[in-house]
GROMACS .gro file of C-alpha atoms in nm:
model
  324
    1MET     CA    1   4.675  21.482  -5.958
    2LEU     CA    2   4.770  21.347  -5.646
    3LYS     CA    3   4.451  21.478  -5.481
    4ALA     CA    4   4.256  21.298  -5.711
    5LEU     CA    5   4.453  20.969  -5.621
    6LEU     CA    6   4.390  21.014  -5.267
    7GLN     CA    7   4.026  21.036  -5.303
    8ARG     CA    8   4.014  20.714  -5.495
    9PHE     CA    9   4.194  20.531  -5.274
   10GLY     CA   10   3.927  20.624  -5.007
   11GLN     CA   11   3.655  20.558  -5.192
   12THR     CA   12   3.794  20.227  -5.250
   13ILE     CA   13   3.869  20.128  -4.932
   14PHE     CA   14   3.495  20.261  -4.815
   15VAL     CA   15   3.344  20.033  -5.095
   16LEU     CA   16   3.534  19.716  -5.024
   17PHE     CA   17   3.420  19.772  -4.634
   18GLY     CA   18   3.056  19.804  -4.742
   19ILE     CA   19   3.056  19.502  -4.977
   20SER     CA   20   3.207  19.282  -4.744
   21VAL     CA   21   2.949  19.387  -4.458
   22LEU     CA   22   2.714  19.322  -4.669
   23VAL     CA   23   2.798  18.977  -4.805
   24PHE     CA   24   2.884  18.851  -4.400
   25LEU     CA   25   2.496  19.013  -4.367
   26VAL     CA   26   2.344  18.803  -4.671
   27PHE     CA   27   2.520  18.451  -4.604
   28PHE     CA   28   2.565  18.469  -4.196
   29ALA     CA   29   2.309  18.719  -4.043
   30THR     CA   30   1.966  18.612  -4.270
   31PRO     CA   31   1.693  18.615  -4.019
   32GLY     CA   32   1.522  18.272  -3.971
   33ALA     CA   33   1.854  18.078  -4.096
   34ASP     CA   34   2.081  17.927  -3.872
   35PRO     CA   35   2.470  17.961  -4.080
   36THR     CA   36   2.606  17.691  -3.795
   37SER     CA   37   2.388  17.422  -3.943
   38ARG     CA   38   2.491  17.531  -4.301
   39ILE     CA   39   2.849  17.540  -4.232
   40ALA     CA   40   2.881  17.193  -4.068
   41GLY     CA   41   2.689  17.044  -4.394
   42LYS     CA   42   2.434  16.787  -4.392
   43ASN     CA   43   2.383  16.531  -4.128
   44ALA     CA   44   2.633  16.696  -3.902
   45SER     CA   45   2.686  16.583  -3.581
   46PRO     CA   46   2.624  16.757  -3.256
   47GLU     CA   47   2.989  16.792  -3.189
   48THR     CA   48   3.071  16.935  -3.543
   49ILE     CA   49   2.817  17.197  -3.491
   50ALA     CA   50   2.904  17.292  -3.125
   51LYS     CA   51   3.284  17.307  -3.284
   52VAL     CA   52   3.121  17.561  -3.570
   53ARG     CA   53   2.923  17.773  -3.337
   54GLN     CA   54   3.257  17.827  -3.118
   55GLU     CA   55   3.507  17.890  -3.381
   56TYR     CA   56   3.305  18.134  -3.617
   57GLY     CA   57   3.159  18.303  -3.278
   58PHE     CA   58   2.794  18.222  -3.394
   59ASP     CA   59   2.695  18.272  -2.997
   60ARG     CA   60   2.833  18.625  -2.975
   61PRO     CA   61   2.735  18.973  -3.104
   62LEU     CA   62   2.723  19.046  -3.484
   63PRO     CA   63   3.004  19.270  -3.495
   64VAL     CA   64   3.229  19.006  -3.321
   65GLN     CA   65   3.103  18.756  -3.573
   66TYR     CA   66   3.205  18.986  -3.863
   67ALA     CA   67   3.551  19.075  -3.699
   68THR     CA   68   3.616  18.674  -3.697
   69MET     CA   69   3.494  18.619  -4.020
   70MET     CA   70   3.729  18.867  -4.201
   71LYS     CA   71   3.997  18.750  -3.986
   72LYS     CA   72   3.969  18.409  -4.113
   73LEU     CA   73   3.922  18.499  -4.474
   74PHE     CA   74   4.200  18.761  -4.492
   75ILE     CA   75   4.431  18.756  -4.219
   76THR     CA   76   4.467  18.410  -4.072
   77GLN     CA   77   4.330  18.260  -4.407
   78ASP     CA   78   4.218  17.937  -4.197
   79LEU     CA   79   3.818  17.956  -4.309
   80THR     CA   80   3.756  17.628  -4.317
   81SER     CA   81   3.488  17.413  -4.554
   82TYR     CA   82   3.304  17.109  -4.326
   83ALA     CA   83   3.141  17.029  -4.625
   84ASN     CA   84   3.470  16.922  -4.789
   85ARG     CA   85   3.622  16.741  -4.532
   86GLY     CA   86   3.758  17.029  -4.354
   87GLU     CA   87   3.937  17.162  -4.614
   88LYS     CA   88   4.060  17.519  -4.604
   89VAL     CA   89   3.896  17.738  -4.839
   90VAL     CA   90   4.162  18.011  -4.883
   91PRO     CA   91   4.430  17.777  -5.022
   92GLU     CA   92   4.191  17.608  -5.262
   93LEU     CA   93   4.113  17.962  -5.426
   94ILE     CA   94   4.493  18.036  -5.442
   95LYS     CA   95   4.542  17.707  -5.630
   96ALA     CA   96   4.226  17.810  -5.891
   97ALA     CA   97   4.366  18.158  -5.946
   98PRO     CA   98   4.653  18.121  -6.166
   99VAL     CA   99   4.420  17.930  -6.412
  100THR     CA  100   4.154  18.178  -6.429
  101LEU     CA  101   4.470  18.457  -6.445
  102SER     CA  102   4.638  18.279  -6.701
  103LEU     CA  103   4.282  18.207  -6.926
  104ALA     CA  104   4.167  18.596  -6.829
  105THR     CA  105   4.559  18.721  -6.916
  106GLY     CA  106   4.588  18.543  -7.241
  107GLY     CA  107   4.263  18.608  -7.357
  108ALA     CA  108   4.251  19.001  -7.263
  109VAL     CA  109   4.614  19.013  -7.467
  110ILE     CA  110   4.442  18.857  -7.806
  111TRP     CA  111   4.129  19.075  -7.777
  112VAL     CA  112   4.284  19.402  -7.678
  113VAL     CA  113   4.542  19.366  -7.963
  114VAL     CA  114   4.276  19.236  -8.235
  115SER     CA  115   4.029  19.464  -8.145
  116ILE     CA  116   4.228  19.780  -8.169
  117LEU     CA  117   4.354  19.705  -8.507
  118MET     CA  118   4.019  19.630  -8.625
  119GLY     CA  119   3.862  19.936  -8.475
  120THR     CA  120   4.146  20.171  -8.607
  121VAL     CA  121   4.145  20.024  -8.967
  122ALA     CA  122   3.759  20.021  -8.984
  123ALA     CA  123   3.743  20.384  -8.859
  124ALA     CA  124   4.038  20.475  -9.122
  125PHE     CA  125   3.841  20.323  -9.412
  126ARG     CA  126   3.491  20.401  -9.283
  127GLY     CA  127   3.217  20.370  -9.523
  128THR     CA  128   3.441  20.103  -9.758
  129TRP     CA  129   3.403  19.737  -9.781
  130ILE     CA  130   3.681  19.738  -9.562
  131ASP     CA  131   3.493  19.900  -9.270
  132ARG     CA  132   3.158  19.680  -9.345
  133THR     CA  133   3.384  19.346  -9.382
  134LEU     CA  134   3.534  19.404  -9.027
  135MET     CA  135   3.231  19.499  -8.839
  136ALA     CA  136   3.050  19.210  -8.991
  137ILE     CA  137   3.311  18.980  -8.877
  138GLY     CA  138   3.300  19.146  -8.530
  139LEU     CA  139   2.919  19.105  -8.551
  140ILE     CA  140   2.956  18.709  -8.623
  141GLY     CA  141   3.184  18.702  -8.310
  142ILE     CA  142   2.964  18.869  -8.078
  143SER     CA  143   2.678  18.613  -8.139
  144ILE     CA  144   2.857  18.291  -8.122
  145PRO     CA  145   2.812  18.152  -7.782
  146VAL     CA  146   3.147  18.066  -7.630
  147PHE     CA  147   3.054  17.719  -7.488
  148TRP     CA  148   2.964  17.630  -7.846
  149LEU     CA  149   3.249  17.729  -8.014
  150GLY     CA  150   3.468  17.589  -7.744
  151GLN     CA  151   3.305  17.240  -7.815
  152VAL     CA  152   3.343  17.291  -8.197
  153ALA     CA  153   3.714  17.398  -8.134
  154ASN     CA  154   3.750  17.064  -7.913
  155LEU     CA  155   3.578  16.867  -8.194
  156ILE     CA  156   3.831  16.980  -8.447
  157THR     CA  157   4.170  16.992  -8.235
  158GLN     CA  158   4.063  16.683  -7.986
  159ALA     CA  159   3.899  16.456  -8.219
  160ARG     CA  160   3.844  16.475  -8.556
  161TYR     CA  161   4.200  16.606  -8.703
  162HIS     CA  162   4.421  16.581  -8.396
  163ASP     CA  163   4.619  16.318  -8.589
  164THR     CA  164   4.679  16.545  -8.854
  165TRP     CA  165   5.011  16.808  -8.885
  166LEU     CA  166   4.803  17.096  -8.825
  167PHE     CA  167   4.674  17.008  -8.454
  168SER     CA  168   4.898  16.735  -8.344
  169TRP     CA  169   5.079  17.009  -8.091
  170VAL     CA  170   4.730  17.046  -7.931
  171PRO     CA  171   4.755  16.871  -7.581
  172ALA     CA  172   4.506  16.684  -7.377
  173LEU     CA  173   4.206  16.906  -7.226
  174GLY     CA  174   4.343  17.046  -6.893
  175TYR     CA  175   4.625  17.303  -6.735
  176VAL     CA  176   4.952  17.254  -6.727
  177PRO     CA  177   5.141  17.536  -6.456
  178PHE     CA  178   5.404  17.778  -6.628
  179ALA     CA  179   5.640  17.681  -6.350
  180GLU     CA  180   5.614  17.314  -6.491
  181SER     CA  181   5.642  17.402  -6.848
  182PRO     CA  182   5.600  17.736  -6.995
  183VAL     CA  183   5.572  17.560  -7.368
  184GLY     CA  184   5.306  17.324  -7.207
  185TRP     CA  185   5.117  17.591  -7.034
  186PHE     CA  186   5.103  17.803  -7.374
  187LYS     CA  187   4.982  17.508  -7.556
  188ALA     CA  188   4.698  17.415  -7.324
  189LEU     CA  189   4.576  17.770  -7.314
  190ILE     CA  190   4.602  17.923  -7.683
  191ILE     CA  191   4.281  17.764  -7.802
  192PRO     CA  192   4.106  17.905  -7.466
  193TRP     CA  193   4.248  18.202  -7.525
  194CYS     CA  194   4.115  18.236  -7.842
  195THR     CA  195   3.792  18.118  -7.774
  196LEU     CA  196   3.730  18.355  -7.493
  197ALA     CA  197   3.852  18.637  -7.723
  198VAL     CA  198   3.624  18.597  -7.981
  199LEU     CA  199   3.319  18.740  -7.833
  200PHE     CA  200   3.503  19.062  -7.679
  201ILE     CA  201   3.705  19.116  -8.009
  202GLY     CA  202   3.353  19.223  -8.190
  203VAL     CA  203   3.228  19.441  -7.900
  204TYR     CA  204   3.556  19.616  -7.847
  205ALA     CA  205   3.615  19.680  -8.189
  206ARG     CA  206   3.250  19.792  -8.289
  207VAL     CA  207   3.311  20.055  -7.976
  208LEU     CA  208   3.637  20.206  -8.072
  209ARG     CA  209   3.555  20.230  -8.432
  210SER     CA  210   3.233  20.429  -8.327
  211ASP     CA  211   3.430  20.675  -8.078
  212LEU     CA  212   3.727  20.724  -8.349
  213VAL     CA  213   3.454  20.811  -8.605
  214THR     CA  214   3.297  21.047  -8.322
  215VAL     CA  215   3.608  21.223  -8.240
  216SER     CA  216   3.750  21.280  -8.562
  217GLY     CA  217   3.518  21.597  -8.579
  218GLU     CA  218   3.618  21.745  -8.312
  219ASP     CA  219   3.809  22.069  -8.276
  220PHE     CA  220   4.132  21.944  -8.174
  221MET     CA  221   4.126  21.693  -8.433
  222ARG     CA  222   4.071  21.974  -8.706
  223THR     CA  223   4.349  22.176  -8.537
  224ALA     CA  224   4.572  21.876  -8.586
  225ARG     CA  225   4.479  21.824  -8.950
  226ALA     CA  226   4.546  22.181  -8.990
  227LYS     CA  227   4.884  22.184  -8.884
  228GLY     CA  228   4.954  21.946  -9.180
  229LEU     CA  229   4.995  21.629  -8.967
  230SER     CA  230   4.940  21.290  -9.150
  231PRO     CA  231   4.620  21.123  -9.150
  232THR     CA  232   4.791  20.837  -8.962
  233ARG     CA  233   4.932  21.056  -8.733
  234VAL     CA  234   4.620  21.235  -8.648
  235LEU     CA  235   4.424  20.929  -8.613
  236LEU     CA  236   4.717  20.735  -8.386
  237VAL     CA  237   4.841  20.992  -8.173
  238HIS     CA  238   4.561  21.218  -8.130
  239GLY     CA  239   4.240  21.049  -8.190
  240LEU     CA  240   4.310  20.663  -8.053
  241ARG     CA  241   4.420  20.840  -7.703
  242THR     CA  242   4.096  20.997  -7.670
  243SER     CA  243   3.881  20.715  -7.800
  244MET     CA  244   4.067  20.450  -7.560
  245ILE     CA  245   3.865  20.640  -7.236
  246THR     CA  246   3.584  20.408  -7.318
  247PHE     CA  247   3.787  20.107  -7.416
  248VAL     CA  248   3.959  20.112  -7.103
  249SER     CA  249   3.631  20.154  -6.916
  250LEU     CA  250   3.491  19.827  -7.097
  251PHE     CA  251   3.810  19.654  -7.052
  252GLY     CA  252   3.838  19.708  -6.673
  253MET     CA  253   3.495  19.564  -6.583
  254ASP     CA  254   3.525  19.274  -6.866
  255PHE     CA  255   3.858  19.181  -6.710
  256ALA     CA  256   3.762  19.187  -6.342
  257GLN     CA  257   3.457  18.998  -6.417
  258LEU     CA  258   3.666  18.720  -6.599
  259ILE     CA  259   3.844  18.697  -6.317
  260GLY     CA  260   3.573  18.674  -6.026
  261GLY     CA  261   3.457  18.353  -6.230
  262GLY     CA  262   3.315  18.505  -6.551
  263ALA     CA  263   3.511  18.229  -6.757
  264LEU     CA  264   3.305  17.938  -6.586
  265LEU     CA  265   3.199  17.832  -6.935
  266THR     CA  266   3.526  17.816  -7.102
  267GLU     CA  267   3.692  17.678  -6.781
  268VAL     CA  268   3.427  17.357  -6.789
  269VAL     CA  269   3.441  17.346  -7.180
  270PHE     CA  270   3.848  17.307  -7.170
  271GLY     CA  271   3.885  17.139  -6.865
  272LEU     CA  272   4.032  17.443  -6.642
  273GLN     CA  273   4.002  17.405  -6.277
  274GLY     CA  274   4.006  17.810  -6.212
  275VAL     CA  275   3.757  17.998  -6.000
  276GLY     CA  276   3.463  17.990  -6.190
  277ARG     CA  277   3.422  17.630  -6.188
  278LEU     CA  278   3.526  17.601  -5.822
  279THR     CA  279   3.251  17.841  -5.741
  280TYR     CA  280   3.022  17.648  -5.970
  281GLN     CA  281   3.107  17.332  -5.759
  282ALA     CA  282   3.074  17.535  -5.436
  283LEU     CA  283   2.731  17.593  -5.515
  284SER     CA  284   2.615  17.260  -5.598
  285ALA     CA  285   2.754  17.139  -5.281
  286LEU     CA  286   2.568  17.454  -5.106
  287ASP     CA  287   2.942  17.490  -4.950
  288LEU     CA  288   2.863  17.812  -4.790
  289PRO     CA  289   3.225  17.938  -4.680
  290LEU     CA  290   3.338  17.844  -5.006
  291ILE     CA  291   3.066  18.054  -5.212
  292MET     CA  292   3.133  18.339  -4.976
  293ALA     CA  293   3.508  18.318  -5.024
  294SER     CA  294   3.481  18.370  -5.385
  295VAL     CA  295   3.205  18.590  -5.363
  296MET     CA  296   3.452  18.809  -5.145
  297TYR     CA  297   3.780  18.748  -5.325
  298SER     CA  298   3.599  18.828  -5.664
  299ALA     CA  299   3.411  19.150  -5.558
  300VAL     CA  300   3.758  19.283  -5.408
  301PHE     CA  301   3.917  19.244  -5.744
  302VAL     CA  302   3.646  19.394  -5.942
  303VAL     CA  303   3.660  19.724  -5.720
  304LEU     CA  304   4.019  19.706  -5.715
  305ALA     CA  305   4.020  19.699  -6.104
  306ASN     CA  306   3.803  19.983  -6.117
  307ALA     CA  307   3.973  20.162  -5.921
  308LEU     CA  308   4.268  20.090  -6.162
  309VAL     CA  309   4.083  20.194  -6.428
  310ASP     CA  310   4.001  20.551  -6.273
  311VAL     CA  311   4.376  20.612  -6.223
  312ILE     CA  312   4.424  20.532  -6.599
  313TYR     CA  313   4.159  20.793  -6.681
  314ILE     CA  314   4.381  21.052  -6.506
  315PHE     CA  315   4.663  20.995  -6.720
  316LEU     CA  316   4.443  20.951  -7.044
  317ASP     CA  317   4.190  21.251  -6.986
  318PRO     CA  318   4.354  21.597  -6.795
  319ARG     CA  319   4.020  21.679  -6.741
  320VAL     CA  320   3.994  21.411  -6.518
  321ARG     CA  321   4.339  21.520  -6.354
  322ASP     CA  322   4.242  21.868  -6.326
  323GLY     CA  323   3.868  21.768  -6.144
  324ARG     CA  324   3.683  21.948  -6.456
   0.00000   0.00000   0.00000
């Protein structure tokens, strides 16, 4: 197992290095484009352009430019956005990260718990009206656009029925830091969590149900039933653990994608200044340092999340652990 972990760690480092080189080349080494003027912003003075060129080392070889950029991004964290009044880029991302992390984590808890419950119950009663009803509900959730569902939720909770006893507790749109008020943090995010989770509940419940039905005919499941174990124990202890491999793989990709800015629509609808919305604003303003920083940090998180999924595989599936 230690060998598998070390191999995965080495692969992760190699992939991160490759991504950093690729992102740098795309943003700052495109033939025929001067990155100095793009970083300095529109109508920049000659003094500003000269300062940017010297600060980023654009008058030096590409390897030096790459090393300077990575140092500013990950070590000194003083990458500057001249298009945004000289603001430091990394502190902006750090400020936005808790918003996106809170949104994605809360939504993930809801969709994981509900989808496991729905998928397991549907598999246990497959072919019955319970199975068909749960899968139909999941299909409806998959079909609903997030921005539409969010707007409807705001219409109900913020406008039409806000003064009723049912939704009078719902705060105004925006984010409340957990350190400032844990209760306010929960109230501000509970509806965005549910809105974000609806899409994933349907997908994950259907995937889990399909895998549980598939493994029910495997030899190890028949052996467990032959030993006299109860159907519930066979399904939950033996079947669910094996079926969770696909589930975990999907979760790693989706959660990493949300942290990397995939929750943009939810953030916009509910007035949350997270990483996705920050990246969108940077794209609108052509803020090159902020765009590059967002892409790099998102890529790092996606790669690390996938590495974590592979580690979980090792514990879920002995065949992966043994290299088979």
